[in-house]
Coordinates of C-alpha atoms in Angstrom, one line a residue:
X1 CA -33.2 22.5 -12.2
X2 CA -30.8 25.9 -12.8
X3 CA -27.4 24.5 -12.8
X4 CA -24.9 27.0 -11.0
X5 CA -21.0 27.6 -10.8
X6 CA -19.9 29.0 -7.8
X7 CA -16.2 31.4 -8.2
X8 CA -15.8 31.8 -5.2
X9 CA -15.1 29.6 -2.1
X10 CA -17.4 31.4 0.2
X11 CA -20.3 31.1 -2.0
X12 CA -19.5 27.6 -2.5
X13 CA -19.2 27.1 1.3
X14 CA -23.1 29.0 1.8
X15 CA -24.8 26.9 -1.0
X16 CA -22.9 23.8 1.2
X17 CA -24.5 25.1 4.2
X18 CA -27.9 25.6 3.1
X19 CA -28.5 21.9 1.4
X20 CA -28.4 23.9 -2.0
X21 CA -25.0 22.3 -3.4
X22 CA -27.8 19.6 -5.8
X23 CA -27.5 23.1 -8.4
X24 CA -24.0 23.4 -8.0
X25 CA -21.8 21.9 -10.8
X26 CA -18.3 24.0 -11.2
X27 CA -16.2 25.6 -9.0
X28 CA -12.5 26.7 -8.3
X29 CA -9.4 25.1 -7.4
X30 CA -9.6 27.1 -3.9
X31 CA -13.0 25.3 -2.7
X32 CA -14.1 23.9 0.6
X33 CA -12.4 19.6 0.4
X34 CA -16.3 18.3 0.3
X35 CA -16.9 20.3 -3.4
X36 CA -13.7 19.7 -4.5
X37 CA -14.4 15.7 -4.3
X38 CA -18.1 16.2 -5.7
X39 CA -17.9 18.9 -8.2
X40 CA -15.8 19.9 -11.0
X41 CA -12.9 22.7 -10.4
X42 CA -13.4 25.1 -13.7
X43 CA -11.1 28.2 -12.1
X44 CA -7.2 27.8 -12.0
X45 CA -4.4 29.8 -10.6
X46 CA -1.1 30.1 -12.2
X47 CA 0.6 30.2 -8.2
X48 CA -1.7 26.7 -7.7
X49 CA 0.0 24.4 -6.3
X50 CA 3.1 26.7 -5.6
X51 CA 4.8 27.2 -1.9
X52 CA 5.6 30.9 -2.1
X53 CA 6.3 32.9 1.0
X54 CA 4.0 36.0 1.9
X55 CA 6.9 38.4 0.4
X56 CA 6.9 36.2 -3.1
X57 CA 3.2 36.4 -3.3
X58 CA 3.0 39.7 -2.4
X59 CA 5.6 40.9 -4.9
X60 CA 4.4 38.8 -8.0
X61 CA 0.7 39.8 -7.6
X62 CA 2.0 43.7 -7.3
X63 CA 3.8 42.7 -10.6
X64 CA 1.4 41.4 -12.3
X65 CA -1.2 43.8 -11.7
X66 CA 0.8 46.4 -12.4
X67 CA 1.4 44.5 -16.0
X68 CA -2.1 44.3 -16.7
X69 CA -1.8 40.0 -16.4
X70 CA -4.5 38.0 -14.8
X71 CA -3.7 35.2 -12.5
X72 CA -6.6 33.1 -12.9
X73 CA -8.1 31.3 -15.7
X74 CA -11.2 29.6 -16.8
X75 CA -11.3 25.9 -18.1
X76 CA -13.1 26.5 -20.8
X77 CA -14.1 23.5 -22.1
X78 CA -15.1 22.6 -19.1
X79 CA -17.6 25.1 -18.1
X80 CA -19.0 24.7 -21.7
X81 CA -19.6 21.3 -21.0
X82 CA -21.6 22.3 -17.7
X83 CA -23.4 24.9 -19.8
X84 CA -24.8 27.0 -16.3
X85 CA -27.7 29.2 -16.1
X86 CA -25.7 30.9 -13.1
X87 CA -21.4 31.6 -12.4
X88 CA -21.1 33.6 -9.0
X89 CA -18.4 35.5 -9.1
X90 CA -16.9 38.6 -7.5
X91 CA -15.7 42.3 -7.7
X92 CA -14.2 42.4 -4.3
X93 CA -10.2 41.4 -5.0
X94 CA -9.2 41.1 -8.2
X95 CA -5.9 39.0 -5.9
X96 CA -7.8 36.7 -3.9
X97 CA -9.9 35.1 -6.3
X98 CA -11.1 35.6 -10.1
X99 CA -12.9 38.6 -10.5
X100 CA -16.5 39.3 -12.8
X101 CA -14.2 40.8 -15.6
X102 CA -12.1 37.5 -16.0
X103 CA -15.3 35.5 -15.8
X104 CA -17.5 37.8 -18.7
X105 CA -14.2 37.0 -21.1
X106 CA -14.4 33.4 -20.3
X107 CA -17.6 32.9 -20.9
X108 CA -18.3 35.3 -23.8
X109 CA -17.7 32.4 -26.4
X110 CA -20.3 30.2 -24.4
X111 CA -23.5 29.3 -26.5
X112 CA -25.4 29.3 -23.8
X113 CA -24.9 32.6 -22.1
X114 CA -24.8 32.3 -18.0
X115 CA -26.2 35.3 -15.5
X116 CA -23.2 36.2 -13.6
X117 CA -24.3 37.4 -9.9
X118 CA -21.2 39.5 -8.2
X119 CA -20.9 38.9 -4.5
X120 CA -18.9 41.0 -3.0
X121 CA -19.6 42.2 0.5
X122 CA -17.4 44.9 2.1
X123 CA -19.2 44.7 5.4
X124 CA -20.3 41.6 8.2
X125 CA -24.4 42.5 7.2
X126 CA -23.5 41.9 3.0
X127 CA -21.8 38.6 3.6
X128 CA -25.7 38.2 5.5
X129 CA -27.5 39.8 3.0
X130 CA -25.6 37.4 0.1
X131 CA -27.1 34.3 1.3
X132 CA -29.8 35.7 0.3
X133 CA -28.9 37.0 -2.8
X134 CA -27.7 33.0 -3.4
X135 CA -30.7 31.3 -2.4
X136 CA -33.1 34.0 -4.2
X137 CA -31.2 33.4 -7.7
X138 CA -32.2 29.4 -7.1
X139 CA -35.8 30.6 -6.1
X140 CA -35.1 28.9 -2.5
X141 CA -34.9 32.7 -0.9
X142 CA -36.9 31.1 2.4
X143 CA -33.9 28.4 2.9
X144 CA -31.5 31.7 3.1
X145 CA -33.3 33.7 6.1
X146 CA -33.9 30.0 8.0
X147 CA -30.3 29.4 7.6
X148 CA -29.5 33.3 8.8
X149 CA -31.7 32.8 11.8
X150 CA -29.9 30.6 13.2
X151 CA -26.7 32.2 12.3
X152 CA -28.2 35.3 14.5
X153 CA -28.9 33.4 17.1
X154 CA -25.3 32.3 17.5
X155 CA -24.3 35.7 17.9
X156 CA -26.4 37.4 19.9
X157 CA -25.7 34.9 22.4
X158 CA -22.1 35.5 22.3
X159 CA -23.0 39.1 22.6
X160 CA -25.7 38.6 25.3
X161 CA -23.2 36.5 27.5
X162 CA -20.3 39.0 27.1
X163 CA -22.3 42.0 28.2
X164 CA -24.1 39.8 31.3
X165 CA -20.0 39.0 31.9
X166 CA -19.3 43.2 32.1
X167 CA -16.1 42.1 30.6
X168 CA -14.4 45.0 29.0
X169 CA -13.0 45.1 25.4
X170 CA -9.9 43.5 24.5
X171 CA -7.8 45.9 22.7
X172 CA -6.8 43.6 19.7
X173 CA -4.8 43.3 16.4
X174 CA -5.6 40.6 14.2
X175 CA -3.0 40.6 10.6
X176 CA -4.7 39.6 7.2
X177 CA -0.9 39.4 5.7
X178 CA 2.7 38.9 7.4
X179 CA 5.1 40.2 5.1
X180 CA 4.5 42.8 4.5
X181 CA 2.1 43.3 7.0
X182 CA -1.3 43.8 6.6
X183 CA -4.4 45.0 9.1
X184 CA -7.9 43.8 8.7
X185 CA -10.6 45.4 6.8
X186 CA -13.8 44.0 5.3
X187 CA -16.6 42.4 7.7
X188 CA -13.4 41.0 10.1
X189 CA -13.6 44.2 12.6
X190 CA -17.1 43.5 13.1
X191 CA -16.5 40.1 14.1
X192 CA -13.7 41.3 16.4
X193 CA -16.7 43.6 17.8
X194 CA -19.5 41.1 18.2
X195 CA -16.4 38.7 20.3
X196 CA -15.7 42.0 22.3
X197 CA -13.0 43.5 21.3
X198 CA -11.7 46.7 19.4
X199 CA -9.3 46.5 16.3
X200 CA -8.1 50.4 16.1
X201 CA -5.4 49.3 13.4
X202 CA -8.3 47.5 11.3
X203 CA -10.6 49.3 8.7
X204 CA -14.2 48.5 8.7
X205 CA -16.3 47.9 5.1
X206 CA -13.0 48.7 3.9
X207 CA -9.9 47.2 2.0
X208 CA -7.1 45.6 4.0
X209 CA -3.9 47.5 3.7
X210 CA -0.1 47.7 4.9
X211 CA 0.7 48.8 8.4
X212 CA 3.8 50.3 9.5
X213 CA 5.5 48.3 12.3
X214 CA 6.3 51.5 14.7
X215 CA 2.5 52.0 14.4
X216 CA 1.6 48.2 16.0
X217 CA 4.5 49.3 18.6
X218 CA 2.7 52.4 19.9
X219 CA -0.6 50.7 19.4
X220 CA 0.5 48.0 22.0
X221 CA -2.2 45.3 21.5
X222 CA -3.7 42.9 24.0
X223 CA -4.3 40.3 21.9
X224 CA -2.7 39.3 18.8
X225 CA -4.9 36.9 16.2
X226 CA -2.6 36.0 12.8
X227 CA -4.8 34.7 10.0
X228 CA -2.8 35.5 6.7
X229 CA -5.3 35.1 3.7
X230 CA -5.2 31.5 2.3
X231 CA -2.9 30.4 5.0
X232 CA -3.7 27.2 7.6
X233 CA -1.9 27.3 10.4
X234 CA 1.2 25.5 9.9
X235 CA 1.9 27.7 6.8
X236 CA 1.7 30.9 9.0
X237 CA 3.8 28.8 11.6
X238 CA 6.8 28.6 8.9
X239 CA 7.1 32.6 8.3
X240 CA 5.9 33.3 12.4
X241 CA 9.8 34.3 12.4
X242 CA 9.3 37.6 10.7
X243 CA 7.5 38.7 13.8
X244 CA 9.8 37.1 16.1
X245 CA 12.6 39.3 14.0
X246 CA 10.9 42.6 14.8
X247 CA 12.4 44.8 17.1
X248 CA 10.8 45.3 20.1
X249 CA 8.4 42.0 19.3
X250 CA 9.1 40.6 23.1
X251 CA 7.8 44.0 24.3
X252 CA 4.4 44.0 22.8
X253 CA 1.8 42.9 25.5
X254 CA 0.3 40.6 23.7
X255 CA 3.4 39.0 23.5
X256 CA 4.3 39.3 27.3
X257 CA 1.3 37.7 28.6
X258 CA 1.1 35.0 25.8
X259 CA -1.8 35.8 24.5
X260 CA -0.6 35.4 20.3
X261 CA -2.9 33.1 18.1
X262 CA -2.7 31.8 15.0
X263 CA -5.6 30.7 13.3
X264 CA -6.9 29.2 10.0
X265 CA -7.9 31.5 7.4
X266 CA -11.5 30.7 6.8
X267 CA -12.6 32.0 9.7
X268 CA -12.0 35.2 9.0
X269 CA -10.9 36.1 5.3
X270 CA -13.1 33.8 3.8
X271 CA -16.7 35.4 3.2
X272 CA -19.5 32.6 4.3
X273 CA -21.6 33.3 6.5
X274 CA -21.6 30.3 9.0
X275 CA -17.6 30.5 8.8
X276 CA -17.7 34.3 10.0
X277 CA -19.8 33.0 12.6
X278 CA -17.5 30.8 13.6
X279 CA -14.7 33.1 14.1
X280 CA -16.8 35.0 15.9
X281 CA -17.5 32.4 18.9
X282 CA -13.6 31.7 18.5
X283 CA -12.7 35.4 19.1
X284 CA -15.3 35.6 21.7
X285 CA -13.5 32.7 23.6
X286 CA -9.6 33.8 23.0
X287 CA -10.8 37.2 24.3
X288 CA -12.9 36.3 27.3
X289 CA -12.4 32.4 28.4
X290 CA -13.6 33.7 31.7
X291 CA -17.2 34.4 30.2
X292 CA -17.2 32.0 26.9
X293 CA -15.8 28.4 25.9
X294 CA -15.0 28.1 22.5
X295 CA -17.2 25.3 21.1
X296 CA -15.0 21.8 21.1
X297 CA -15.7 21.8 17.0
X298 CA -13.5 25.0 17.0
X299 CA -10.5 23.1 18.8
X300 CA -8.7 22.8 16.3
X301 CA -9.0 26.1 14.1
X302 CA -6.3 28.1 16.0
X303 CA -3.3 27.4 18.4
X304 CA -1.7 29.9 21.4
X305 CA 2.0 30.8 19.9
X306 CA 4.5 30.6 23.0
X307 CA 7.6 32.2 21.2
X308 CA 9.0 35.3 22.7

């Protein structure tokens, strides 16, 4: 039986979903609770374990970068001893999460020498099409499009029930990063899409990046959605004051007709398939209650945020 390590939490997360996790043997320190108890963390952080605010983390991974140091690290010795045929890693954000470069170096000294398989996906069809490239690499490609079948099925009936609603688009923000702030990029507007809305301040397929304040002003959103990379929602909830500082924060009408939420990361920054999906019938709901419920399972993934 191949013997994988997954690098990434989302990949973990898919092998998870598709009853594929008997291969997996390594992964990081950043993976879903149920592989953290069952499987072996080989991928460290120097921040792990660290309570940084946004700014902190913001300013030491500029820094580093900029010195040319990496911020995660391989155990070794450990993925020696687990001697894959297969390390999934990525090429997407060399910030997030360790990147193929990091992984080739740790594994260079390895006697048996592993395939590494890149998953990055920019838009919401790669994160689709990598289940695929996951379950193909284990020759178990038909588990893949049975698991994405349903996972379409989901969503065209959030789609299907939005358009029978003639409900028209929310005009929406949703923030990747609070300080400073970031919109959303990647397969996230796409989501915001499919749960009808429109993200103007977002860039599609494309990286996240830093938004000027006087632009979110004149933008005037609708509805707000916070979901700060890596953060749950009580962490968010401690730096929520850096909004609430902002001038002209009470004017937004968003703000006005309460309709801020803050939500867990994984939803939306982190690339699985079934947890995009997810966030997808969460948006759908926060946008349009009058058309859509948000599934009871998806209670608690997000909270309304009263503060004015």
């Amino acid at each position: 039986m191949l013997k994988v390590c997954s690098f990434m939490p989302a990949v973990t997360q898919m092998l998870y979903d598709m009853g594929l996790q008997e291969h997996l043997y390594g992964v990081t320190f950043e993976c879903p609770p149920q592989a953290l108890k069952e499987k072996k963390p080989v991928v460290r952080c120097i921040l792990e374990g660290k309570n940084y605010t946004s700014k902190q983390i913001d300013v030491f991974f500029s820094e580093s970068k900029q010195e040319g140091k990496k911020l995660y690290y391989v155990d070794e010795e450990a993925l020696a001893e687990i001697a894959p045929d297969i390390i999934f890693t990525q090429d997407m954000c060399d910030v997030c999460q360790i990147d193929t470069e990091c992984t080739a170096a740790a594994v260079a000294n390895l006697d048996k020498q592993p395939e590494l398989i890149s998953i990055s996906p920019m838009g919401f069809d790669d994160v689709f099409q990598n289940a695929v490239t996951i379950a193909k690499a284990l020759d178990k490609e038909e588990v893949a499009y049975a698991y994405l079948i349903k996972l379409n099925d989901r969503v065209n009936h959030v789609i299907d029930t939005i358009i029978a609603s003639k409900a028209p688009k929310k005009k929406v923000l949703l923030l990747e990063w609070l300080e400073p702030i970031y919109n959303c990029g990647h397969w996230i507007p796409h989501q915001i899409d499919f749960a009808g809305g429109v993200d103007i301040m977002s860039n599609p397929s494309g990286n996240s990046g830093v938004i000027s304040w006087e632009d979110i002003l004149a933008y005037n959103p609708e509805v707000i959605v916070i979901a700060p990379c890596g953060f749950s929602m009580k962490r968010t909830l401690s730096e929520m004051h850096l909004l609430l500082l902002k001038d002209g924060w009470n004017s937004l009408e968003a703000v006005q007709k309460q309709q801020v939420f803050i939500t867990d990361f994984d939803l939306f920054t982190q690339s699985s398939a079934g947890t995009l999906v997810d966030g997808i019938e969460l948006l759908a709901g926060l946008f349009h209650p009058e058309a859509i419920s948000i599934p009871s399972r998806l209670k608690g993934k997000y909270q309304k945020f009263y503060e004015f």
